[in-house]
Coordinates of N, CA and C in Angstrom, one line a residue:
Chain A
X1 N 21.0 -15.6 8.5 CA 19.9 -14.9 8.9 C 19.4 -14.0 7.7
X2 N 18.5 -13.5 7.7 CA 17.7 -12.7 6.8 C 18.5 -11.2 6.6
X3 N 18.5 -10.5 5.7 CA 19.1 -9.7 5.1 C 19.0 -8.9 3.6
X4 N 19.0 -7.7 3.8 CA 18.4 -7.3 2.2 C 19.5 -6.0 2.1
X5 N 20.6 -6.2 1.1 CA 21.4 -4.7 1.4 C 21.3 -4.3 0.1
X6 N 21.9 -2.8 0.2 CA 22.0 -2.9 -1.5 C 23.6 -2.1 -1.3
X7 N 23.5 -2.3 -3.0 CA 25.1 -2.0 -3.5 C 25.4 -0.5 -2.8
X8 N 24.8 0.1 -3.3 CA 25.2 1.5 -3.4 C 23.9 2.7 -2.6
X9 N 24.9 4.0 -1.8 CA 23.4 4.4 -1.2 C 22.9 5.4 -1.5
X10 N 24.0 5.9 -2.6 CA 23.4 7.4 -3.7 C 23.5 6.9 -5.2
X11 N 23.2 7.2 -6.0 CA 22.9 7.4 -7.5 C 22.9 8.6 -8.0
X12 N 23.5 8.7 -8.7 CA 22.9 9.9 -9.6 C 23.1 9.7 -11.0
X13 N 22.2 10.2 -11.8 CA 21.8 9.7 -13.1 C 21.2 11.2 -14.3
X14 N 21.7 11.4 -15.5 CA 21.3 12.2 -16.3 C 19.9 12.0 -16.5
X15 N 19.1 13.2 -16.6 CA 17.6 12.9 -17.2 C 17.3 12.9 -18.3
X16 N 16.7 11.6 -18.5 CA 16.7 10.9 -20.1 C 17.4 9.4 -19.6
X17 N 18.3 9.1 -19.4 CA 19.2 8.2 -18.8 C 18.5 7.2 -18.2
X18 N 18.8 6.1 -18.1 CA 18.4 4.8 -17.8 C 19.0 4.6 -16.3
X19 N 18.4 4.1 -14.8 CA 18.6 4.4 -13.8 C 18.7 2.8 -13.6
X20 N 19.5 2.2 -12.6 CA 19.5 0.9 -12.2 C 20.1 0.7 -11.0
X21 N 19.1 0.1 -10.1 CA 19.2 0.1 -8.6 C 19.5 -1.3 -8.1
X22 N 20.8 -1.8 -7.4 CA 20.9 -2.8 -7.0 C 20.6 -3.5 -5.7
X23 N 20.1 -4.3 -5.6 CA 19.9 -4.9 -4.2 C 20.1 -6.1 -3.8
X24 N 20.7 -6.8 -2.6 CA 21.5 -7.7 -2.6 C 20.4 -8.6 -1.4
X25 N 20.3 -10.3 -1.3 CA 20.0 -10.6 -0.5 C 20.1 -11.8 -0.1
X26 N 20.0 -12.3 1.2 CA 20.8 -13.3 1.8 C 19.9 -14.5 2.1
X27 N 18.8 -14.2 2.3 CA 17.9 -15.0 2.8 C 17.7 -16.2 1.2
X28 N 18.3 -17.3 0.7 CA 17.7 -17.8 -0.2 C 16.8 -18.8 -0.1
X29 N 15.7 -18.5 0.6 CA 14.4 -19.3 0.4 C 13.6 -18.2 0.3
X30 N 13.8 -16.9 0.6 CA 13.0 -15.8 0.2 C 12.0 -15.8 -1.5
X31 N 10.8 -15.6 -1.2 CA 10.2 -15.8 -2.6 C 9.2 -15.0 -3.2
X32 N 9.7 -13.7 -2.3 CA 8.7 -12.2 -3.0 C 9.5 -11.9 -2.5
X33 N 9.5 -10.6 -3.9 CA 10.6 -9.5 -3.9 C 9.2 -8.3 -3.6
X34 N 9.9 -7.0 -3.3 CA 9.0 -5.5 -3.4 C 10.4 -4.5 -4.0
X35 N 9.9 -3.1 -4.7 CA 10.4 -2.2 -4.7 C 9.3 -1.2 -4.4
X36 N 10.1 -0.2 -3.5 CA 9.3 0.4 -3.1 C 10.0 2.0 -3.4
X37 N 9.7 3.1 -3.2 CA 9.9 4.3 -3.9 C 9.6 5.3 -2.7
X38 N 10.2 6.3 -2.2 CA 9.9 7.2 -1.1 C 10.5 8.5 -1.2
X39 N 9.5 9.4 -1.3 CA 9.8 10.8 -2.1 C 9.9 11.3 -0.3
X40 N 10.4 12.6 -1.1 CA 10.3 13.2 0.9 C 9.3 13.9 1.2
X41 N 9.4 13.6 2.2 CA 7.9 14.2 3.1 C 7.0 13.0 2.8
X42 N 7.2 11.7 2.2 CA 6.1 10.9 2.2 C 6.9 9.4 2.5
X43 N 5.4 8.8 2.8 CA 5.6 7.3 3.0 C 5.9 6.6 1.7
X44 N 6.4 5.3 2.1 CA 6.8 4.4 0.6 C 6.0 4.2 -0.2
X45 N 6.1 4.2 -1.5 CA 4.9 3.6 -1.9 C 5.1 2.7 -3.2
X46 N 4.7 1.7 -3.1 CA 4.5 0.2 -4.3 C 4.5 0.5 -5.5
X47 N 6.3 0.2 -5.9 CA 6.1 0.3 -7.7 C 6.2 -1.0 -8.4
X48 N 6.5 -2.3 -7.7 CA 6.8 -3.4 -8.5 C 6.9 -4.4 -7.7
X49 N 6.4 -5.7 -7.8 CA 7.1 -6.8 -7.3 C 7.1 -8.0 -7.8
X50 N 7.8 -9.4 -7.5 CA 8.2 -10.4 -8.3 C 8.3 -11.1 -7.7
X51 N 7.8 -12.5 -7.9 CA 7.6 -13.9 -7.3 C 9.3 -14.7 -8.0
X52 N 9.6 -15.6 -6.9 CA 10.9 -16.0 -7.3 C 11.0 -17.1 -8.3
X53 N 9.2 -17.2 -8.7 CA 9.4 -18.1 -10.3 C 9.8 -17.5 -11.1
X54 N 9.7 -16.0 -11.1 CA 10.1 -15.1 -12.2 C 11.3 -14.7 -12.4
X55 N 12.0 -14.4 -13.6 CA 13.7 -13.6 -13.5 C 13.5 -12.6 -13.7
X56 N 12.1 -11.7 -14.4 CA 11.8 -10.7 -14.7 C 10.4 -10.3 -15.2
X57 N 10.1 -9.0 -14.5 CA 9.0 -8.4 -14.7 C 9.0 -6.7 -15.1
X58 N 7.9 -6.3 -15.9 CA 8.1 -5.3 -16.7 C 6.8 -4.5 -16.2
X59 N 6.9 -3.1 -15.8 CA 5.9 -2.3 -15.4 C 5.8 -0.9 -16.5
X60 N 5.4 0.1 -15.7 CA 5.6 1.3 -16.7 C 6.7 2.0 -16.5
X61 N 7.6 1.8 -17.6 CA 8.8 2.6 -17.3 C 9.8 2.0 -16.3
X62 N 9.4 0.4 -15.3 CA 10.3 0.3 -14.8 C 10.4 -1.5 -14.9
X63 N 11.6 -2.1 -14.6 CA 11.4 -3.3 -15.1 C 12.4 -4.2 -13.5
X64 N 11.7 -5.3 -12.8 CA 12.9 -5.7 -12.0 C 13.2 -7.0 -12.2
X65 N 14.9 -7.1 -12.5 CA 15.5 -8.4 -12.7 C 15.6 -9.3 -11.3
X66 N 15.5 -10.6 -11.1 CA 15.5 -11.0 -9.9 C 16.8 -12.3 -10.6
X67 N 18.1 -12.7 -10.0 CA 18.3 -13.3 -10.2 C 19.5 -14.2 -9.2
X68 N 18.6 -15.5 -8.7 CA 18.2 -16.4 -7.9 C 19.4 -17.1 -7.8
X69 N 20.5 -17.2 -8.4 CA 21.1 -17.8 -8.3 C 22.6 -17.1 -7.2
X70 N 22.7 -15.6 -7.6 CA 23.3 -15.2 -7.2 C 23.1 -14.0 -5.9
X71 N 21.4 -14.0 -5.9 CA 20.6 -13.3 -4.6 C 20.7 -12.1 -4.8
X72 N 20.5 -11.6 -6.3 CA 20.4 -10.3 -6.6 C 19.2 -9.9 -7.0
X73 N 18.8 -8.6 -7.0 CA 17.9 -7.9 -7.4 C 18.1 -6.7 -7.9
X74 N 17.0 -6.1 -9.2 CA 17.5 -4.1 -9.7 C 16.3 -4.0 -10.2
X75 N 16.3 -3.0 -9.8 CA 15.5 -1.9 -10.6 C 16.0 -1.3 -11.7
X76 N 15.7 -1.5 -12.7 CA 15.4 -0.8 -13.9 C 14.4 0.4 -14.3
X77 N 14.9 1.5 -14.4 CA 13.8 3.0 -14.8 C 14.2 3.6 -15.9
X78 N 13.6 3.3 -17.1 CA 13.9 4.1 -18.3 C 13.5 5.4 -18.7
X79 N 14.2 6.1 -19.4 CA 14.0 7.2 -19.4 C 13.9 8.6 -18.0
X80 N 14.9 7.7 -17.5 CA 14.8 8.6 -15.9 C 14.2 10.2 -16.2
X81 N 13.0 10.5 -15.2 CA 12.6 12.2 -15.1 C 12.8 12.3 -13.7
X82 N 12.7 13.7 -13.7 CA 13.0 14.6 -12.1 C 12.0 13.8 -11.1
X83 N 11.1 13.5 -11.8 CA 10.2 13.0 -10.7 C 10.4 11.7 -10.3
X84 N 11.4 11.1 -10.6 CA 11.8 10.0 -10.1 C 12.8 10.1 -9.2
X85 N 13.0 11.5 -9.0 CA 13.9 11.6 -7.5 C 13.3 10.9 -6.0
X86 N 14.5 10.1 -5.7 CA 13.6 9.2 -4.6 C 14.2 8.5 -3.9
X87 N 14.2 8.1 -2.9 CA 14.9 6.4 -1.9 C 14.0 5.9 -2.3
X88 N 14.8 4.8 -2.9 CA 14.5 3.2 -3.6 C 14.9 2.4 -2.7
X89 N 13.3 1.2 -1.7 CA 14.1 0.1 -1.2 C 13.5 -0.8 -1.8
X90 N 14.1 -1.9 -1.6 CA 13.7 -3.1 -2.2 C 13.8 -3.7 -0.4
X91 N 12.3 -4.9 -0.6 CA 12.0 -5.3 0.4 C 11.9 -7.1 -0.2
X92 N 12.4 -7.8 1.2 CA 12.0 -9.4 0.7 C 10.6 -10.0 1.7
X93 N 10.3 -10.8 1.6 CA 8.9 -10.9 2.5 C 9.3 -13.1 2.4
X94 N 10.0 -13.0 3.2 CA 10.4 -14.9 3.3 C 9.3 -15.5 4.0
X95 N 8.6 -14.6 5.0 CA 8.1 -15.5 5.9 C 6.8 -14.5 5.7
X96 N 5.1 -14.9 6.2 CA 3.6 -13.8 6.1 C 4.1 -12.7 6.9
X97 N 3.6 -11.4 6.8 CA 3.5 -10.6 7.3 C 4.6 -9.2 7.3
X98 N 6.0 -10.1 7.1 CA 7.1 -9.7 7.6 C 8.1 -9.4 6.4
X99 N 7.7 -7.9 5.7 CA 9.0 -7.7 5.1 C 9.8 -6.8 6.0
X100 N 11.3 -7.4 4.9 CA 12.6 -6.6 5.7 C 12.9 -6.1 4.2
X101 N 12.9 -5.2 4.7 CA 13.6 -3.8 3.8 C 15.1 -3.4 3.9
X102 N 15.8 -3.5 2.5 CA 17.0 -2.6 2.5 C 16.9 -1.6 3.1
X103 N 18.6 -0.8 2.6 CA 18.8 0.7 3.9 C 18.1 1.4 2.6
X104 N 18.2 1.2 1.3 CA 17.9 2.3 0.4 C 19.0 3.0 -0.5
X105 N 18.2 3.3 -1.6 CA 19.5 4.0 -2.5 C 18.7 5.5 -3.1
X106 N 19.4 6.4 -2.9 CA 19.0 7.8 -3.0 C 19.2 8.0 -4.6
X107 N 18.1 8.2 -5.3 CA 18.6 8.2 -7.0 C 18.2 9.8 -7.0
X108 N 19.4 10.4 -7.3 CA 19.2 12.0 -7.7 C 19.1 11.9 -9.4
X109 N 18.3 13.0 -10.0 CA 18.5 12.9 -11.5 C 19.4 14.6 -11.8
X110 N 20.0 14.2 -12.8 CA 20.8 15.8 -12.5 C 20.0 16.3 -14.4
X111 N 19.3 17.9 -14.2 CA 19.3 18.2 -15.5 C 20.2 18.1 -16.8
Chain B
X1 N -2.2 10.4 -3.3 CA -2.5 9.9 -1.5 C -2.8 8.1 -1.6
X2 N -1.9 7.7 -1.1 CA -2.0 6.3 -1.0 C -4.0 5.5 0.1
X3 N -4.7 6.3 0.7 CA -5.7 6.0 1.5 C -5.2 6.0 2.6
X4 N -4.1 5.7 2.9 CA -3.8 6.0 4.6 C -3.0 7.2 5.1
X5 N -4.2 7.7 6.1 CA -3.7 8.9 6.6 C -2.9 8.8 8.0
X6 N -2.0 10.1 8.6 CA -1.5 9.8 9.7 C -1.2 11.0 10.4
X7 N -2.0 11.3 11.6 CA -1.9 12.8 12.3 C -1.5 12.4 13.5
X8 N -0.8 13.0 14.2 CA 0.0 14.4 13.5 C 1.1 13.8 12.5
X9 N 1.3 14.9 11.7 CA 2.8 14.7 10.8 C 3.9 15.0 11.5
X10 N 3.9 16.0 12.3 CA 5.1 16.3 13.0 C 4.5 16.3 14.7
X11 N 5.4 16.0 15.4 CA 5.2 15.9 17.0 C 6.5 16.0 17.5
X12 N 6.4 17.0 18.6 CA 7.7 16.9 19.1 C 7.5 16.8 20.8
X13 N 8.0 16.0 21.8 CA 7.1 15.8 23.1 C 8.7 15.2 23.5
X14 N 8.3 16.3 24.8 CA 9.4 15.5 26.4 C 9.4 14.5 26.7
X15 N 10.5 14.0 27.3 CA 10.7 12.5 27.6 C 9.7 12.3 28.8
X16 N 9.1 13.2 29.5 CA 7.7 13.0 30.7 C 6.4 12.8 29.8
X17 N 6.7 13.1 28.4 CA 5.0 13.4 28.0 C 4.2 12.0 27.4
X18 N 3.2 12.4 27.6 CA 2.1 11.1 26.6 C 1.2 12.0 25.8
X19 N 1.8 11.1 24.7 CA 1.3 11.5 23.6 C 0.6 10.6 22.3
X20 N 0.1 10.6 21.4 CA -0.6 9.2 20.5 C -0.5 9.6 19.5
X21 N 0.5 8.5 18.3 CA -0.3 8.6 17.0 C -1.3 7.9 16.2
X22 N -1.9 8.6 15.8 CA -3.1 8.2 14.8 C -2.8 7.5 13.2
X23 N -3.6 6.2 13.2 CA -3.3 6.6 11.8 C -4.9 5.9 11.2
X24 N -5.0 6.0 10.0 CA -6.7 5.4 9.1 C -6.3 5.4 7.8
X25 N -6.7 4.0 7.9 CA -7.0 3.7 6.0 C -8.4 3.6 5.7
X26 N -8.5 3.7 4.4 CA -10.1 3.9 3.7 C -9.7 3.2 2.6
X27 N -9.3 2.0 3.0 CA -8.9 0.7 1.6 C -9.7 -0.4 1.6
X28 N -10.3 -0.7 2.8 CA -11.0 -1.6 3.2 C -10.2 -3.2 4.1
X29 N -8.9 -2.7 4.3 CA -7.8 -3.5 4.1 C -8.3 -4.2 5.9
X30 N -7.5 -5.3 6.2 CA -7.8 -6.1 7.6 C -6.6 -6.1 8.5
X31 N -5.1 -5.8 7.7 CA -4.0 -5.7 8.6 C -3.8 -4.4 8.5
X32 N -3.2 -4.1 9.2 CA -2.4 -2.8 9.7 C -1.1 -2.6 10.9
X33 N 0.1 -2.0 10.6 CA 1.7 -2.3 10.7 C 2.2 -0.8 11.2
X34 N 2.6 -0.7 12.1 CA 3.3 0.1 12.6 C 5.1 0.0 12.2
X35 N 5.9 0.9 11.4 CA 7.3 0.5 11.0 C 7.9 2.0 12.1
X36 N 9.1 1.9 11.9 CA 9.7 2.7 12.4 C 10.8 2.8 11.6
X37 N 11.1 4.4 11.0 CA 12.2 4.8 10.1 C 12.8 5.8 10.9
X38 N 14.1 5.0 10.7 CA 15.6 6.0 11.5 C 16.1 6.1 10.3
X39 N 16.9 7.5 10.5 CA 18.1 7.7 9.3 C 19.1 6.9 9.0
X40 N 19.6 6.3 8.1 CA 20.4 5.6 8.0 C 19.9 4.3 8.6
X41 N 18.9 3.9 8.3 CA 18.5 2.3 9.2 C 17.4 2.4 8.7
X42 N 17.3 0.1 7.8 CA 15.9 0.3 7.2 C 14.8 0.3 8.2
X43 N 13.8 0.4 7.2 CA 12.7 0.6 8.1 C 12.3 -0.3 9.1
X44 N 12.0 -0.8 10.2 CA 12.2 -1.5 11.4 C 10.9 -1.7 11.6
X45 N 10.1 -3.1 11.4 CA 8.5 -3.5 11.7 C 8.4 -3.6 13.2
X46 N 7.4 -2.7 13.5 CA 7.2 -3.1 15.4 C 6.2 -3.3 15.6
X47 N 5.0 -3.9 14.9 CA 3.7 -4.1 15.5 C 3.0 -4.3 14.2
X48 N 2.1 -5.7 14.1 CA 1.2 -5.8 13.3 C -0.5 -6.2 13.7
X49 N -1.1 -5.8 13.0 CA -2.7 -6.0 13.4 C -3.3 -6.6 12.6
X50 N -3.9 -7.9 13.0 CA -4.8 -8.3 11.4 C -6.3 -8.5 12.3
X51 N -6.9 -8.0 11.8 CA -8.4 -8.4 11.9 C -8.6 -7.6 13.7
X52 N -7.9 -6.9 14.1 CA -7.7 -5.8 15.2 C -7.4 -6.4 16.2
X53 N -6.6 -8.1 16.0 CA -5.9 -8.5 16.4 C -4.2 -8.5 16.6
X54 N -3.9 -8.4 17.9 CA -2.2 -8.0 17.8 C -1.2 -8.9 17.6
X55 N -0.7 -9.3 16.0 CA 0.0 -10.9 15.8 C 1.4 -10.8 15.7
X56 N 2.0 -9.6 15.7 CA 3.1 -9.7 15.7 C 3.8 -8.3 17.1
X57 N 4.7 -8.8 17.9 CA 5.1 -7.3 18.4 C 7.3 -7.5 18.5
X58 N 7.5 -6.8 17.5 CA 9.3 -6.9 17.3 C 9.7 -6.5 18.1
X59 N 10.1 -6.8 19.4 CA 10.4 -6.8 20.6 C 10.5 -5.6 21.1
X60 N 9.2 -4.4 20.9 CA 9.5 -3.2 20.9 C 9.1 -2.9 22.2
X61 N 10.0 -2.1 22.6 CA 9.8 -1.6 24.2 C 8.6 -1.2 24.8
X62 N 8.4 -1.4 25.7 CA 6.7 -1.5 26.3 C 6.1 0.2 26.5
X63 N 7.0 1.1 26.1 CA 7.0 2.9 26.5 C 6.2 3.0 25.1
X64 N 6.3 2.0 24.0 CA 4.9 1.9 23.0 C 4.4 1.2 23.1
X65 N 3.0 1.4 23.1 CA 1.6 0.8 23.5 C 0.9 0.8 22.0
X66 N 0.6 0.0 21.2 CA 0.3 -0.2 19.9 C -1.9 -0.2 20.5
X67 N -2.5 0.4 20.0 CA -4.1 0.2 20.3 C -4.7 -0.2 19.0
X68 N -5.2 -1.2 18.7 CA -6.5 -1.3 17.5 C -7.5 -1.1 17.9
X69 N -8.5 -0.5 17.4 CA -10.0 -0.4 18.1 C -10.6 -1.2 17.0
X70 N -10.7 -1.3 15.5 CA -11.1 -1.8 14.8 C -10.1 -1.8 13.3
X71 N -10.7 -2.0 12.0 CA -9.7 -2.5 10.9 C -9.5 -1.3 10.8
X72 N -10.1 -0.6 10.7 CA -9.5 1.2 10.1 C -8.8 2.2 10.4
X73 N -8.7 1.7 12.0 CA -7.8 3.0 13.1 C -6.5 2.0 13.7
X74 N -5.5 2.4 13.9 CA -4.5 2.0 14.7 C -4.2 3.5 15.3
X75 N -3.6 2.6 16.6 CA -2.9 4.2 17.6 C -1.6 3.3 18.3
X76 N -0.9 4.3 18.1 CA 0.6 4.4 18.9 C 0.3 4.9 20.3
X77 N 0.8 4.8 21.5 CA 0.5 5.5 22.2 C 2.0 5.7 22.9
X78 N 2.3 6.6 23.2 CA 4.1 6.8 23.5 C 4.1 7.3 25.1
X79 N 4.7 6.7 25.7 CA 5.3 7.5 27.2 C 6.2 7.5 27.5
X80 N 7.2 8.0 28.4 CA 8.6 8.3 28.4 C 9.4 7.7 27.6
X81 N 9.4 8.9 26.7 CA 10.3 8.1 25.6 C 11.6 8.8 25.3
X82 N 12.5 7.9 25.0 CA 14.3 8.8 24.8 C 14.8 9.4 24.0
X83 N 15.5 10.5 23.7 CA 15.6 10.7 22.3 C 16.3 9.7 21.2
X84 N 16.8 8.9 21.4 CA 16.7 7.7 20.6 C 15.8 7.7 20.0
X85 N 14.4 7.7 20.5 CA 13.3 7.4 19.9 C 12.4 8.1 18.6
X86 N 13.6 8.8 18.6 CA 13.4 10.4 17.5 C 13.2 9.4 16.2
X87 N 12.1 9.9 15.4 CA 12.2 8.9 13.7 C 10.9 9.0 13.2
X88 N 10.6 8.9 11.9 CA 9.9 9.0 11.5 C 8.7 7.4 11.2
X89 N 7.9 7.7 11.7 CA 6.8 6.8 12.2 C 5.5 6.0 11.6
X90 N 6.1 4.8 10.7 CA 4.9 4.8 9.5 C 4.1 4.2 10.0
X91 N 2.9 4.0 9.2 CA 1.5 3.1 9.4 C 1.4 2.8 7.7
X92 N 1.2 1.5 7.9 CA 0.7 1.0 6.5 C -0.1 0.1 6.8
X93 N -0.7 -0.9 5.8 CA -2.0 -1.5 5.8 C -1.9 -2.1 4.7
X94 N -2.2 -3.3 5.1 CA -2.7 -4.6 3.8 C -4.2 -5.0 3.3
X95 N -4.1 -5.5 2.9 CA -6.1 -6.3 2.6 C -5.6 -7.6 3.6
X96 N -4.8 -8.7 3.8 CA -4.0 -9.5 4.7 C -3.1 -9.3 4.9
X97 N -2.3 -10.5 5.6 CA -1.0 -10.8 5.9 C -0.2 -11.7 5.4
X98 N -0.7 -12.6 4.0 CA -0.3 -13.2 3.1 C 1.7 -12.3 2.6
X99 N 2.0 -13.1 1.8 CA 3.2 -12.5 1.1 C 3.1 -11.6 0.4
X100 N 2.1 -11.7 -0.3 CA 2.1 -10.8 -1.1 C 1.1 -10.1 -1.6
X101 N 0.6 -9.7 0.0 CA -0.3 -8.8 -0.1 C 0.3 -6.9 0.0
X102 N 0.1 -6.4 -0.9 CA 1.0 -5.3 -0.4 C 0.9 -4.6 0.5
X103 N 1.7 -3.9 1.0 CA 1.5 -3.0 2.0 C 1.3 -1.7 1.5
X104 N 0.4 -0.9 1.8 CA -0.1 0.5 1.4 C 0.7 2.0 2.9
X105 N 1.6 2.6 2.3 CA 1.9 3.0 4.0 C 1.3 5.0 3.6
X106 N 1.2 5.3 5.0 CA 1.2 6.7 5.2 C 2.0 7.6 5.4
X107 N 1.8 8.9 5.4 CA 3.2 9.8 4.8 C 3.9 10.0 6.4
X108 N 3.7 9.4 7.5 CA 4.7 9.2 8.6 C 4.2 10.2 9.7
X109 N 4.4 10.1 11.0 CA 4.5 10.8 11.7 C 6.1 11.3 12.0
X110 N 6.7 12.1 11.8 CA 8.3 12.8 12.0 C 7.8 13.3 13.7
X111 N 8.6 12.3 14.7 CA 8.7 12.5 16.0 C 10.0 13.0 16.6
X112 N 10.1 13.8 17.2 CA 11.0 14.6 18.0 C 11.4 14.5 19.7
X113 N 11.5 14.0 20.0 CA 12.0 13.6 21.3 C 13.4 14.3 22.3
X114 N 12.6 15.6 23.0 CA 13.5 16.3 23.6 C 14.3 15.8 24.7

């Protein structure tokens, strides 16, 4: 069945530091990936996504590996700032309409 | 602000009460998704709307009543409900229902169920 977990459900990371969020998934015919970003007090909101022709895509500051073989996915954030404090989910979308979302990983940045 | 709004942000209502959430996008978008966020548990899809049509319902208990009136408003409408039902309550919205159309969501209703 369909499934999206990830490794780990806290992080914490020096600021300056390079931040990398893993996510794991089961469904392999799944063929859009999402990461999504949720500060508190707010709803998620769209930092990146990747079609499963791709192994990799590069945004601002953040880059996600997809790799297909072993049903992984990460987030990459360079140069981690405070403002990247956040639950990080990564969502898969197999079938229209219907993404399933990880539980989330809490990235704290420590001064 | 992502375009979609969602009032009230906080609600807190007896398990006798009826009560409704609101929510509106100004994206121009045709679907619109009701999720449900528990702590510790991802976020859980329970209702989708495309074209203010009802295409999807995740076998959510009939004490929610999902309303479209058109593309830009969706309403929750809640009646006896358990505190189980306690969580924070998103609305988001697509331009479709394609793959990869993204979803744009709102900062949540946080519901309290005494």
């Amino acid at each position: 069945g369909e499934s999206v977990g990830l490794h780990l459900p806290t992080l914490s990371v020096q600021e300056g530091d390079n931040s990398i969020i893993n996510c794991a998934y089961s469904n392999s015919a799944s063929d859009y990936f999402i990461w999504y970003k949720q500060e508190s007090g707010k709803g998620p909101q769209f930092i990146i996504d990747i079609r499963s022709n791709m192994d990799k895509r590069q945004g601002q500051r953040v880059t996600v590996l997809l790799n297909k073989t072993v049903k992984h996915l990460s987030l990459q954030i360079a140069a981690t700032q405070p403002g990247d404090s956040a639950v990080y989910f990564c969502a898969e979308n197999g079938g229209a309409q219907k993404l399933v979302f990880g539980q989330g990983t809490r990235l704290t940045i420590n001064p | 602000e992502t375009g979609v709004t969602q009032t009230p942000r906080h609600l807190v209502m007896g398990m006798t009460n009826k009560k409704s959430l609101k929510c509106e996008q100004h994206l121009g978008h045709n679907a619109m998704y009701w999720y449900k966020q528990s702590a510790k548990k991802p976020l859980e899809l329970m209702f989708v709307y495309n074209f203010k049509e009802q295409t999807e319902n995740n076998s959510v208990p009939s004490r929610f009543s999902p309303e479209c009136p058109n593309s830009s408003h969706l309403f929750l409408h809640l009646h006896t409900l358990q505190p189980e039902d306690s969580a924070l309550y998103l609305c988001a919205s697509s331009l479709g229902t394609g793959k990869s159309d993204t979803q744009y969501f709102g900062p949540g209703t946080r519901l309290t169920v005494l």
